[in-house]
Short mmCIF file of C-alpha atoms in Angstrom, two decimals:
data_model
loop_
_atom_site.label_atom_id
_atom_site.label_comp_id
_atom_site.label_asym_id
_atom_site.label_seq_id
_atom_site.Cartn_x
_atom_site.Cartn_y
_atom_site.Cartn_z
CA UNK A 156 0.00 0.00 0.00
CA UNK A 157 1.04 3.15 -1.10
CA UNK A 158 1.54 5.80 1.50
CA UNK A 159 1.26 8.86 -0.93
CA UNK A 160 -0.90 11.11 -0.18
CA UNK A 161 -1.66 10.02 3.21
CA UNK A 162 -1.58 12.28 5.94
CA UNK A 163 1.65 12.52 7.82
CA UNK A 164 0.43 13.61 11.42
CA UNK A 165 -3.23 13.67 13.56
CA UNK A 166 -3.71 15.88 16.40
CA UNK A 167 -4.08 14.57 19.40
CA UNK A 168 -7.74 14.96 20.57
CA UNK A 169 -8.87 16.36 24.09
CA UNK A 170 -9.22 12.67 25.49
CA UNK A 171 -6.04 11.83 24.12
CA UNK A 172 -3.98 14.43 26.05
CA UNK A 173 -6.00 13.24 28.86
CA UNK A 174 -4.49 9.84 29.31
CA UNK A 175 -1.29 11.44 28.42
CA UNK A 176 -1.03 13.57 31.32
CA UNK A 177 -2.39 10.13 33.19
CA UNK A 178 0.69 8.63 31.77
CA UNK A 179 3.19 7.46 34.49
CA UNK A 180 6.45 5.62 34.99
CA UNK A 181 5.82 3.38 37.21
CA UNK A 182 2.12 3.36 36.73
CA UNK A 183 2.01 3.58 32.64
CA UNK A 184 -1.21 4.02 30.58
CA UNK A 185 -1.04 1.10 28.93
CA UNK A 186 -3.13 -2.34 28.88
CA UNK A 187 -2.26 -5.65 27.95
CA UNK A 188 -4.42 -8.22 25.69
CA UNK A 189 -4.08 -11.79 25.32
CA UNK A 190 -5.09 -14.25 22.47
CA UNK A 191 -4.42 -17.76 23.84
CA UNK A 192 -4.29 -20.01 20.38
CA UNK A 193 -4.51 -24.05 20.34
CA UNK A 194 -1.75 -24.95 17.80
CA UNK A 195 1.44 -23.34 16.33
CA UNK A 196 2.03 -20.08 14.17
CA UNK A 197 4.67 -19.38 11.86
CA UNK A 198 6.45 -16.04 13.76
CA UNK A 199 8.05 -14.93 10.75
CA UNK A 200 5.02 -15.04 8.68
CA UNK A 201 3.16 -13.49 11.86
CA UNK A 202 5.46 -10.28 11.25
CA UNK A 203 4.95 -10.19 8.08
CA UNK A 204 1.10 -9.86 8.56
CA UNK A 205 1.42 -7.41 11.44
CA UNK A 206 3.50 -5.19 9.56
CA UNK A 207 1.28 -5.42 6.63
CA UNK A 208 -1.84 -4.83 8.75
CA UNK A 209 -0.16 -1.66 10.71
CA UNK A 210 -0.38 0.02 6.85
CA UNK A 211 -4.17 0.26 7.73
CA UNK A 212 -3.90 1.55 11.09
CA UNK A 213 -2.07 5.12 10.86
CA UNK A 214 -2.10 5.79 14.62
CA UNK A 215 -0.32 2.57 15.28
CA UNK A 216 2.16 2.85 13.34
CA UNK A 217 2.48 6.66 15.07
CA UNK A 218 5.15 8.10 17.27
CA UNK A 219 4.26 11.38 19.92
CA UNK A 220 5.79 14.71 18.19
CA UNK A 221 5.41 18.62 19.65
CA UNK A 222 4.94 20.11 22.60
CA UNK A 223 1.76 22.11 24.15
CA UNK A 224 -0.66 22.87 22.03
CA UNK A 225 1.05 21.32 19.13
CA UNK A 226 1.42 17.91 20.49
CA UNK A 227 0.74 15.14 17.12
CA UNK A 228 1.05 11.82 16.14
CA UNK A 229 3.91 11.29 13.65
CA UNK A 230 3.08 8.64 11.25
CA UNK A 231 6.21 6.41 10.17
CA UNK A 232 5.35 4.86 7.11
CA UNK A 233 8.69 3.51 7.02
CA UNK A 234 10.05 0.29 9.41
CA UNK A 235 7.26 -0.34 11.95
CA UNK A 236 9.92 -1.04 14.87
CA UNK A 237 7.90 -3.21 16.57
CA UNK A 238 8.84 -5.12 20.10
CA UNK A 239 8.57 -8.46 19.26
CA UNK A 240 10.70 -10.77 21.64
CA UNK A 241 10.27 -13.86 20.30
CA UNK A 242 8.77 -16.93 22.04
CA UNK A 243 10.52 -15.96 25.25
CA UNK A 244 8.61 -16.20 28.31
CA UNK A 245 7.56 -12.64 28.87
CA UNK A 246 7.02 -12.72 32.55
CA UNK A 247 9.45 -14.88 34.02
CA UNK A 248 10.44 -14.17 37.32
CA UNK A 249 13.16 -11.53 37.85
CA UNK A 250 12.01 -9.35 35.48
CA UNK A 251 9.72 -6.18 36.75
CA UNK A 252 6.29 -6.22 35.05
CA UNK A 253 6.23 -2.64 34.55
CA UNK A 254 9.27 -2.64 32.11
CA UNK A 255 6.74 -4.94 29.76
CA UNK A 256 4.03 -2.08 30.55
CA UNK A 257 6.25 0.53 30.13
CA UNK A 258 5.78 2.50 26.36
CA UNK A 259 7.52 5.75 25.50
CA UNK A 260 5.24 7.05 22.81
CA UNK A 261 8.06 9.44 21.49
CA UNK A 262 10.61 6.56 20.40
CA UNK A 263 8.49 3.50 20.04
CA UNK A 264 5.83 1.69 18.73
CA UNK A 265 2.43 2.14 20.71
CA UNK A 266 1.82 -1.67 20.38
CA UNK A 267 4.34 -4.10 20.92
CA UNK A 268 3.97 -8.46 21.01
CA UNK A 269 5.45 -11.40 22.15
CA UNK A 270 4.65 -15.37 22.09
CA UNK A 271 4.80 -17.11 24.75
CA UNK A 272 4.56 -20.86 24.74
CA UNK A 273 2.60 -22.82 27.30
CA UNK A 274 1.70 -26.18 26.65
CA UNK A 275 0.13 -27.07 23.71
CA UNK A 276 -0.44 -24.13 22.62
CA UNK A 277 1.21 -20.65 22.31
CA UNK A 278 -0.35 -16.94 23.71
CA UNK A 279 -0.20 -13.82 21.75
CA UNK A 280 0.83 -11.10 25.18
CA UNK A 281 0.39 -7.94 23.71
CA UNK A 282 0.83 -3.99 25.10
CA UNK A 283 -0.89 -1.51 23.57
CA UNK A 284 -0.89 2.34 24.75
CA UNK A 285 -3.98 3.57 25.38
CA UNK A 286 -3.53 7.33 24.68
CA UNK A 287 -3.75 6.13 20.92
CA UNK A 288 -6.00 2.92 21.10
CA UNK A 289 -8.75 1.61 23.09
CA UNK A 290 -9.52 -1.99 23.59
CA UNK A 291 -12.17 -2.22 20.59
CA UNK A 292 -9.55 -0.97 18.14
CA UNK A 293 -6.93 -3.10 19.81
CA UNK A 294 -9.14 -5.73 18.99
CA UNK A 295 -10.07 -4.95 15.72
CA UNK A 296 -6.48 -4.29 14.47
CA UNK A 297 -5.54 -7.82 15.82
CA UNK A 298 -7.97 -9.08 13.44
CA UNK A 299 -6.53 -7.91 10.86
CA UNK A 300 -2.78 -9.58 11.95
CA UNK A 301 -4.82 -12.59 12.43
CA UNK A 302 -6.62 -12.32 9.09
CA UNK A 303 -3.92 -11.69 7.21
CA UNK A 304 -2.34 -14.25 8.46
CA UNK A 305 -4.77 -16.92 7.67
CA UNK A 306 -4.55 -15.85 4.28
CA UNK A 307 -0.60 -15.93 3.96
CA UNK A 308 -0.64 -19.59 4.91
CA UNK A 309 -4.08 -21.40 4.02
CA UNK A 310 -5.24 -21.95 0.74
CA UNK A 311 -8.88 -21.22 0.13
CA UNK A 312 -8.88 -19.09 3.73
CA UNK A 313 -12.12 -17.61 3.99
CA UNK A 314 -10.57 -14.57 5.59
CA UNK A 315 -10.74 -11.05 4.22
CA UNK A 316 -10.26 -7.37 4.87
CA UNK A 317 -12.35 -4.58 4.70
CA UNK A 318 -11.74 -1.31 3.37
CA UNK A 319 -10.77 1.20 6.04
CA UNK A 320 -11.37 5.03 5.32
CA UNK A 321 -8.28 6.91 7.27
CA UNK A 322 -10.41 10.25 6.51
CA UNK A 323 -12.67 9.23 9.73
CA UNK A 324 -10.14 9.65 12.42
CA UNK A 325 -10.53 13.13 12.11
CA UNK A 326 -13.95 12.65 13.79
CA UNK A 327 -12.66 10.11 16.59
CA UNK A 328 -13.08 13.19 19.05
CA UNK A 329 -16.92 14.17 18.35
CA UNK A 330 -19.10 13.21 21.02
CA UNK A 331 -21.56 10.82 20.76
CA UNK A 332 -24.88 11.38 18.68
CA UNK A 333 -26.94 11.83 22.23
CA UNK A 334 -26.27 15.62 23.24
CA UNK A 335 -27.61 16.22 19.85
CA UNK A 336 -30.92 14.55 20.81
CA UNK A 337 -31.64 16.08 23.64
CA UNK A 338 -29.14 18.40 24.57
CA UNK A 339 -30.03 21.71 26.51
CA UNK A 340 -30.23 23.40 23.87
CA UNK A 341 -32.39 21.66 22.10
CA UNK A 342 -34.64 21.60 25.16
CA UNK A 343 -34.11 25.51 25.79
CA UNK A 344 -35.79 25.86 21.75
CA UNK A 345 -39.18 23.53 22.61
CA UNK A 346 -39.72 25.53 26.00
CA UNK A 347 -38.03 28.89 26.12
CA UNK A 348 -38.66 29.06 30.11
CA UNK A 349 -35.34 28.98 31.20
CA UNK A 350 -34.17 25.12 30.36
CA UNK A 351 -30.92 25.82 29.80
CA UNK A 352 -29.82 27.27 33.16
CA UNK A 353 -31.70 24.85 35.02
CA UNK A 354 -29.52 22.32 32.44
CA UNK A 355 -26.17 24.50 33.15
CA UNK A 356 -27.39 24.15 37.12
CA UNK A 357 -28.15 20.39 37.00
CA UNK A 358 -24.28 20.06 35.17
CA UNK A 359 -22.72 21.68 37.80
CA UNK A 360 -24.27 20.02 40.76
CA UNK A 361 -22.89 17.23 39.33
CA UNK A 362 -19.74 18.04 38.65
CA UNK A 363 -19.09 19.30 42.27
CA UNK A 364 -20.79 16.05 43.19
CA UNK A 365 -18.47 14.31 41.36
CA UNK A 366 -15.06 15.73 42.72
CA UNK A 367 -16.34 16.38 46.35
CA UNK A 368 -17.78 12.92 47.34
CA UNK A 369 -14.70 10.48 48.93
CA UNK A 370 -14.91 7.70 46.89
CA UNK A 371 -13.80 3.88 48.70
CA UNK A 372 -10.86 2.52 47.12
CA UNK A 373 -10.29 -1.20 47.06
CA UNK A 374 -8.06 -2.70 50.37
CA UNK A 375 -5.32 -5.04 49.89
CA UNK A 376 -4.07 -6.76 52.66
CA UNK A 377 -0.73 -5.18 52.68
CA UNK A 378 1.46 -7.56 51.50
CA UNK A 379 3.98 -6.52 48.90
CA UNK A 380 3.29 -8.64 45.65
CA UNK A 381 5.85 -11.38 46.01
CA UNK A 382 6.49 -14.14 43.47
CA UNK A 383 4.25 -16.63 44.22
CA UNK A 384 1.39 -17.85 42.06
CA UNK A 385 -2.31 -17.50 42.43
CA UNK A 386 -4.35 -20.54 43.58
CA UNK A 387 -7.39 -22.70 41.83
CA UNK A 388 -8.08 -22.40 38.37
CA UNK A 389 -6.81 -18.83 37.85
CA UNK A 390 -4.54 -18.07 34.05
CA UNK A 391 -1.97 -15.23 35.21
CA UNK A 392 0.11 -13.60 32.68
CA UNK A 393 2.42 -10.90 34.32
CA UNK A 394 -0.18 -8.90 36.61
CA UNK A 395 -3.02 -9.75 34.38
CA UNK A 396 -5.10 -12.74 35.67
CA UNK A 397 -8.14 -14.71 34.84
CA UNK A 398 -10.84 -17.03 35.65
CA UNK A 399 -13.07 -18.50 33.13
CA UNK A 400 -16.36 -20.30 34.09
CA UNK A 401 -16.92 -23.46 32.66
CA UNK A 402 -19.82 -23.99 30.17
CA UNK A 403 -22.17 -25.03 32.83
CA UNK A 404 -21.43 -22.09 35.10
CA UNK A 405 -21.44 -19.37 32.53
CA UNK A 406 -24.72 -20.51 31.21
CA UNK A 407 -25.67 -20.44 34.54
CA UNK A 408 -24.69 -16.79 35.36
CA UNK A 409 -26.47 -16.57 31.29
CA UNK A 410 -30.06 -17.63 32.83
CA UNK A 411 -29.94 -15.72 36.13
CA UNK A 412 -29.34 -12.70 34.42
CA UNK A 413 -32.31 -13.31 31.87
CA UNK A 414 -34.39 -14.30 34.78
CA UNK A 415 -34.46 -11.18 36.20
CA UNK A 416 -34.75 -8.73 33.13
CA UNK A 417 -31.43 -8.06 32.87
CA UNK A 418 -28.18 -8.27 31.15
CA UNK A 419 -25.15 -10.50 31.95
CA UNK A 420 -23.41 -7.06 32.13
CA UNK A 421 -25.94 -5.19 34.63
CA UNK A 422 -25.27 -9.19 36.98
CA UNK A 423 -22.10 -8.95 36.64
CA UNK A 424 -21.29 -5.58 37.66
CA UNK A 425 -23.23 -5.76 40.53
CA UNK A 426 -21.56 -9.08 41.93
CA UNK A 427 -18.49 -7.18 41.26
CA UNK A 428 -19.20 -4.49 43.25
CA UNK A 429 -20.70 -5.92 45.95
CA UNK A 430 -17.43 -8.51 46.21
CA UNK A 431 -15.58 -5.40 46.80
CA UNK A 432 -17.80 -4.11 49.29
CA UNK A 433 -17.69 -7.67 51.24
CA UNK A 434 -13.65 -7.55 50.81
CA UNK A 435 -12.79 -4.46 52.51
CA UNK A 436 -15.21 -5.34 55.18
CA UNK A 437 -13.10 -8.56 55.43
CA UNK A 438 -10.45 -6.18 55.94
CA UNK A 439 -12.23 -3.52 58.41
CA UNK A 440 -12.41 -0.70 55.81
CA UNK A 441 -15.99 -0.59 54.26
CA UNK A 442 -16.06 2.54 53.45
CA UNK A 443 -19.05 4.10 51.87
CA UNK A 444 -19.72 5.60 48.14
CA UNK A 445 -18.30 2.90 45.61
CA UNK A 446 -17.44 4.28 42.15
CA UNK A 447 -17.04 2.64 39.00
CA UNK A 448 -15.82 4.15 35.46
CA UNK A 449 -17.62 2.47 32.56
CA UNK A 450 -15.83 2.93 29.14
CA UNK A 451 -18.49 3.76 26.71
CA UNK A 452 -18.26 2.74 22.92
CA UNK A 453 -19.20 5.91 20.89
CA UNK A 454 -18.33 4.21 17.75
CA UNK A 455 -21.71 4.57 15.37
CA UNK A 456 -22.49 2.72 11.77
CA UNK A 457 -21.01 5.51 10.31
CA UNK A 458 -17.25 4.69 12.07
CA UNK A 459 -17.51 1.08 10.76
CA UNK A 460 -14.43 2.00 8.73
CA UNK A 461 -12.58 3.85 11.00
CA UNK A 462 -8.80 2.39 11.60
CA UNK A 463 -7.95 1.47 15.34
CA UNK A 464 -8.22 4.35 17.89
CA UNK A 465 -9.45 5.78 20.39
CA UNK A 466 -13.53 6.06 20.34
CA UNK A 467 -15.06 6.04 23.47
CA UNK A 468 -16.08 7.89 26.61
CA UNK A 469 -16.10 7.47 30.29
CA UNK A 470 -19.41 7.26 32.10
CA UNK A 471 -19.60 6.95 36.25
CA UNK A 472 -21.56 4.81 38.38
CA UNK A 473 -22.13 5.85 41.83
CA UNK A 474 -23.49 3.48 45.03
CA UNK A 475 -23.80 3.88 48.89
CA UNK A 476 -23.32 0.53 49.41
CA UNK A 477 -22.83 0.92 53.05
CA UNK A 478 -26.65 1.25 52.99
CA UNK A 479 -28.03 -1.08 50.19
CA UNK A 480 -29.81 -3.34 52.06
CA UNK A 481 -31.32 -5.01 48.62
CA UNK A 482 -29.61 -6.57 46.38
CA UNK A 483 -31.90 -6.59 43.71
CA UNK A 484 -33.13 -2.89 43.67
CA UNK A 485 -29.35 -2.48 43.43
CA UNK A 486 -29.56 -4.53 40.08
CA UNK A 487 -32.26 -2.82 38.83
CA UNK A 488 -31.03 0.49 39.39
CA UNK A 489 -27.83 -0.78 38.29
CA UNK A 490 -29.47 -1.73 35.06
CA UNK A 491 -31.65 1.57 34.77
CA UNK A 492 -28.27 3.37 34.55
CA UNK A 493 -26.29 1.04 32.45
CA UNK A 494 -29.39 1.87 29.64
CA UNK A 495 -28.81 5.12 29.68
CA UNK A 496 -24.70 5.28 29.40
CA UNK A 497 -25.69 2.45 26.59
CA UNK A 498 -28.00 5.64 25.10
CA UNK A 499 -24.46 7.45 25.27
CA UNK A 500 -25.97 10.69 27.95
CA UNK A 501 -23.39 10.11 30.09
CA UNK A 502 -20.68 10.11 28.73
CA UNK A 503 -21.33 14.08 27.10
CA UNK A 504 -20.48 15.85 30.23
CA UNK A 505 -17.28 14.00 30.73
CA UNK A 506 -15.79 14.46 27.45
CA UNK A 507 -16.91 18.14 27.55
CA UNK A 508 -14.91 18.64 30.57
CA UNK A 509 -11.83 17.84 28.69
CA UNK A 510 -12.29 19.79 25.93
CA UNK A 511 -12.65 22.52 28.38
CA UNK A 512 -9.81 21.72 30.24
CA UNK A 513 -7.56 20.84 27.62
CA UNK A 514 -7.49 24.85 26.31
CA UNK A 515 -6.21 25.76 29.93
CA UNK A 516 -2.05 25.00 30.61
CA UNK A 517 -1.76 22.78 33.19
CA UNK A 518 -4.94 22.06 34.31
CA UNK A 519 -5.18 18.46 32.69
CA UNK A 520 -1.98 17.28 35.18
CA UNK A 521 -4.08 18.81 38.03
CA UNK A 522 -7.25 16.79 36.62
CA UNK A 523 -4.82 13.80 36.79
CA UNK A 524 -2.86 14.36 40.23
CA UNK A 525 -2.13 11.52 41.99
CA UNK A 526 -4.38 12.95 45.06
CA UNK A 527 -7.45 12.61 43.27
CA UNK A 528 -9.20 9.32 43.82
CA UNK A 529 -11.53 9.55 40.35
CA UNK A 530 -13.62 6.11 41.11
CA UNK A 531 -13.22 2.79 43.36
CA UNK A 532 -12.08 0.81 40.25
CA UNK A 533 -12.59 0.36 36.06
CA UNK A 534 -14.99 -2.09 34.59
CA UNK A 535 -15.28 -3.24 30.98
CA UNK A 536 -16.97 -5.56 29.34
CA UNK A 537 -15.76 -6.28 25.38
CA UNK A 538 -18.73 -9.31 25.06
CA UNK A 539 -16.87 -11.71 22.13
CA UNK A 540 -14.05 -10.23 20.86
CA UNK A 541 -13.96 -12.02 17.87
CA UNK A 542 -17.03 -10.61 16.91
CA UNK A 543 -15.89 -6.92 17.08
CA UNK A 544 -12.87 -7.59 14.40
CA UNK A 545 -12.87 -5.64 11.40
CA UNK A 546 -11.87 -8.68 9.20
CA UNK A 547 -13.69 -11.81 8.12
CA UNK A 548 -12.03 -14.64 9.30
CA UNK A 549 -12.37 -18.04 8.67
CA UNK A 550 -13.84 -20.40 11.78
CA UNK A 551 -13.54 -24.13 12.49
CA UNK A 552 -16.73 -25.68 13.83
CA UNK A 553 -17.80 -21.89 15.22
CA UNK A 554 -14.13 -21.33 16.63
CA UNK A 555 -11.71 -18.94 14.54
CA UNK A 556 -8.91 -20.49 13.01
CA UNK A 557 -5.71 -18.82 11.85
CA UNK A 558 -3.83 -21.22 9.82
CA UNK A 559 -3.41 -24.20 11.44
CA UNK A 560 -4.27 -22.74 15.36
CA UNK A 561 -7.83 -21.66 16.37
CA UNK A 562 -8.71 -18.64 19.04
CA UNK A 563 -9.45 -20.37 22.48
CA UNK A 564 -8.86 -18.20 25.01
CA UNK A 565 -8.95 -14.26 25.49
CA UNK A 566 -7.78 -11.96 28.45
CA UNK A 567 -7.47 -7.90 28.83
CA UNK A 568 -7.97 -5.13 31.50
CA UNK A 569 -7.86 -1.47 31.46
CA UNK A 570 -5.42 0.23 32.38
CA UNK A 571 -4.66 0.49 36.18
CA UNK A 572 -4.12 3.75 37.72
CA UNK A 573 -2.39 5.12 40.81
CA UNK A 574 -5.55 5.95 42.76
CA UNK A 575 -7.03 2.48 41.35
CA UNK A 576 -4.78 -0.74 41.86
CA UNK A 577 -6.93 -2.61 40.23
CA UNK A 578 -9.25 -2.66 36.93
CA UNK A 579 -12.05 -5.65 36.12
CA UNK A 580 -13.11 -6.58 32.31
CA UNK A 581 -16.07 -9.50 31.30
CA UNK A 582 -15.97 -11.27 28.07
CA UNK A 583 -17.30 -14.17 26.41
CA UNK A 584 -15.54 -16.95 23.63
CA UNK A 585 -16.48 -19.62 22.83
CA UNK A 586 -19.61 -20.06 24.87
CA UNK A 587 -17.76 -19.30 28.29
CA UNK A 588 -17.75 -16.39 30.57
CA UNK A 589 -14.21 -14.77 31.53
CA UNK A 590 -13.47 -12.65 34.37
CA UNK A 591 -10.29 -10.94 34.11
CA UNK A 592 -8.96 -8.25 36.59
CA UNK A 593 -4.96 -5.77 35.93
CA UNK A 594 -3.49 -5.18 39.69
CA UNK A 595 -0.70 -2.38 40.36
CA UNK A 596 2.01 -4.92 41.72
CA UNK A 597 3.02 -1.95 43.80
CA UNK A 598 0.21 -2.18 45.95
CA UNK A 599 -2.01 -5.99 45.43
CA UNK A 600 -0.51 -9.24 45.61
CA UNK A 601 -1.27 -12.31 43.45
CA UNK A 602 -3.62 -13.46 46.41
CA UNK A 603 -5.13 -10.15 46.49
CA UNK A 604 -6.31 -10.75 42.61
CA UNK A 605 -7.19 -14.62 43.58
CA UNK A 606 -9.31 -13.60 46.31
CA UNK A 607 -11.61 -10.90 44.19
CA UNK A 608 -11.54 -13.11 41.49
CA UNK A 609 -12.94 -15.96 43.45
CA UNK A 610 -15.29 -13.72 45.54
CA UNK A 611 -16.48 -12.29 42.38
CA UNK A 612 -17.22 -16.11 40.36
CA UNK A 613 -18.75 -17.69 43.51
CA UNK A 614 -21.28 -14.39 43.58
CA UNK A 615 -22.22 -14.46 39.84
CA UNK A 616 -22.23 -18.61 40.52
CA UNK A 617 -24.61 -18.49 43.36
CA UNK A 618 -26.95 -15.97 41.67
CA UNK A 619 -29.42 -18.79 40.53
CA UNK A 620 -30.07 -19.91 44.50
CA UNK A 621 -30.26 -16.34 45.35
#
């Protein structure tokens, strides 16, 4: 592919320049993904498809340029320089996780790889910086590798790009299509009594709502994280680690949740947060308000081609859980809410605030000081991740196949942050339910992440006797 007449740099957006300023050495912006594959793969054909794939995906193949105001991503259309180490273990012990985590966006690649064998099969460990991706376009450009692929060594593969238009990362900072249908102004032009005041009032009651309540963090139980592995049937890789229900279980979790009217999502979140609840009361440190940032997908029909970046928002949910004495008006409220950052209204004011902010020096390192507690902890939930890729690919008996090795296992997290040691994500392959959860290794253990992992399977597992 050509690279003439391709743009050469992109600006970096409001929300961009956010997680910048978030950026830290020892507590980097980055997150890691993990495709766990049953067979073997051909590494030098691999490259060959990843650097062929990164032609689509300008921002990835981007390096940070300028200062202030004039801060851009530098496209390299030349050599990729990609991290790939090989089929070396990537978190053997002796080696500090955070130098894997670590990305400096002005001399390197904002994704790097590595294989790691284990067993009979081989994991894809990947790092991606998320001040130019987020998880969906993670996703989607690994598609693409794994598409590509597929193609470079099967005859008659099935798999297939699609065409990407470049021209719509210029809109990856728009908010979503929401504020537009009922925004305050709109509301201000069907009854000219005053709405938008009592709009402008209702914003900033929130706002100081927002920064003045003291939000509970989550309580480890002191212990510096040592080398020692998890317990039960827990996947770690580095300071990522999983458990995955079994078929049983996750259509288990699958009926409870339909039982009551809601979504796997909506069950899951609250088990999650009431598991965090019952831990720091395990620990003698309850605490009261629990807060939990939701990434929001703002990607429309219209952004179907866009390449991999950043397109979402951040929505918060807020519970005194000191006082919920129900555990199903939690879930419906819970699931009230959840419909309405789905509806994309909640994620406006948010991503306002930054554009705001980002015109003022300095103000976006204050927004991101390391005294400021912003939530209790980060949930995501990608659903299949194999259905979000760009690609067609070609699937064995419902499973996706890549040559001669199909997809059978998947594990991510957001980012952890200093204020938040520890981030939660809920996916599904294959049939099965995963529940994956990124600790700071600064301040959990491994049996810290064992113990919220199990607390938060046996809740969702005991839903259907509840």
């Amino acid at each position: 592919m050509s690279d003439e007449g391709r743009p050469s740099s992109w600006p970096v957006v409001p929300f961009e320049r956010y997680l910048l300023a978030d950026d830290r050495h020892d507590e980097p912006m980055t997150f890691p993904m993990v495709f766990c594959l049953a067979g073997k793969i051909d590494h030098a054909v691999w490259r060959r498809a990843v650097v062929e794939s990164l032609q689509r995906h300008p921002l990835l193949r981007s390096r940070l340029a300028g200062r202030g105001r004039s801060l851009r991503w530098q496209v390299d259309w030349g050599d990729a320089g990609l991290g790939d180490a090989g089929s070396t273990d990537a978190f053997s012990r002796g080696e500090d996780p955070r130098d894997d985590a670590r990305i400096d966006l002005r001399g390197e690649s904002p994704f790097r790889y590595r294989w790691v064998e284990r067993g009979d099969g081989i994991d894809l460990c990947c790092r991606f910086h998320h001040a130019v991706v987020d998880g969906i376009g993670a996703i989607q450009f690994l598609g693409d590798c794994f598409a590509r692929y597929d193609q470079l060594v099967r005859d008659g593969s099935r798999a297939k790009w699609i065409r990407l238009d470049e021209s719509l990362l210029a809109s990856r900072a728009e908010r979503g299509v929401a504020s537009r249908r009922s925004s305050a102004g709109e509301s201000a032009a069907g009854n000219p009594g005053g709405k938008v005041s009592d709009a402008v009032f209702a914003i900033g009651s929130e706002v100081r709502r927002f920064f003045l309540r003291q939000v509970t963090p989550i309580v480890s139980d002191g212990e510096r994280a040592g080398g020692g592995e998890p317990g039960g049937a827990i996947w770690r890789w580095g300071d990522l680690y999983q458990v995955e229900l079994d078929a049983e279980g996750s259509d288990r979790v699958r009926r409870a949740a339909s039982s009551r009217g809601v979504t796997l999502n909506d069950l899951a979140l609250r088990e999650l947060m009431l598991a965090l609840r019952d831990a720091n009361a395990g620990r003698g440190a309850v605490g009261r308000w629990y807060r939990i940032t939701i990434p929001v997908n703002l990607r429309q029909r219209r952004h179907h081609r866009m390449p991999a970046c950043n397109r979402i928002g951040y929505a918060f949910i807020d519970r005194d859980l000191s006082v919920e004495a129900d555990p199903e008006a939690l879930l419906l409220g819970l699931s009230q809410e959840n419909g309405v950052i789905r509806a994309e209204r909640l994620t406006e004011m948010f991503l306002g605030v930054l554009e705001v902010v980002a015109r003022v020096p300095g103000l976006m390192r204050h927004l991101t000081s390391r005294r400021a507690r912003v939530a209790t902890t980060v949930f995501s939930n990608l659903g299949d991740p194999t259905r979000r890729f760009h690609a067609r690919v070609s699937r064995r008996e419902g499973v996706v196949a890549i040559g001669d090795a199909t997809i059978r296992g998947f594990a991510a997290a957001p980012p952890v942050r200093p204020n938040m040691p520890a981030s939660f994500l809920l996916h599904q392959l294959n049939g099965r339910v995963g529940l994956n959860v990124l600790i700071s290794d600064q301040r959990m253990t491994a049996d810290d992440a064992a113990r919220m992992l199990g607390a938060w399977r046996d809740r969702l597992l005991g839903c259907d006797e509840r």
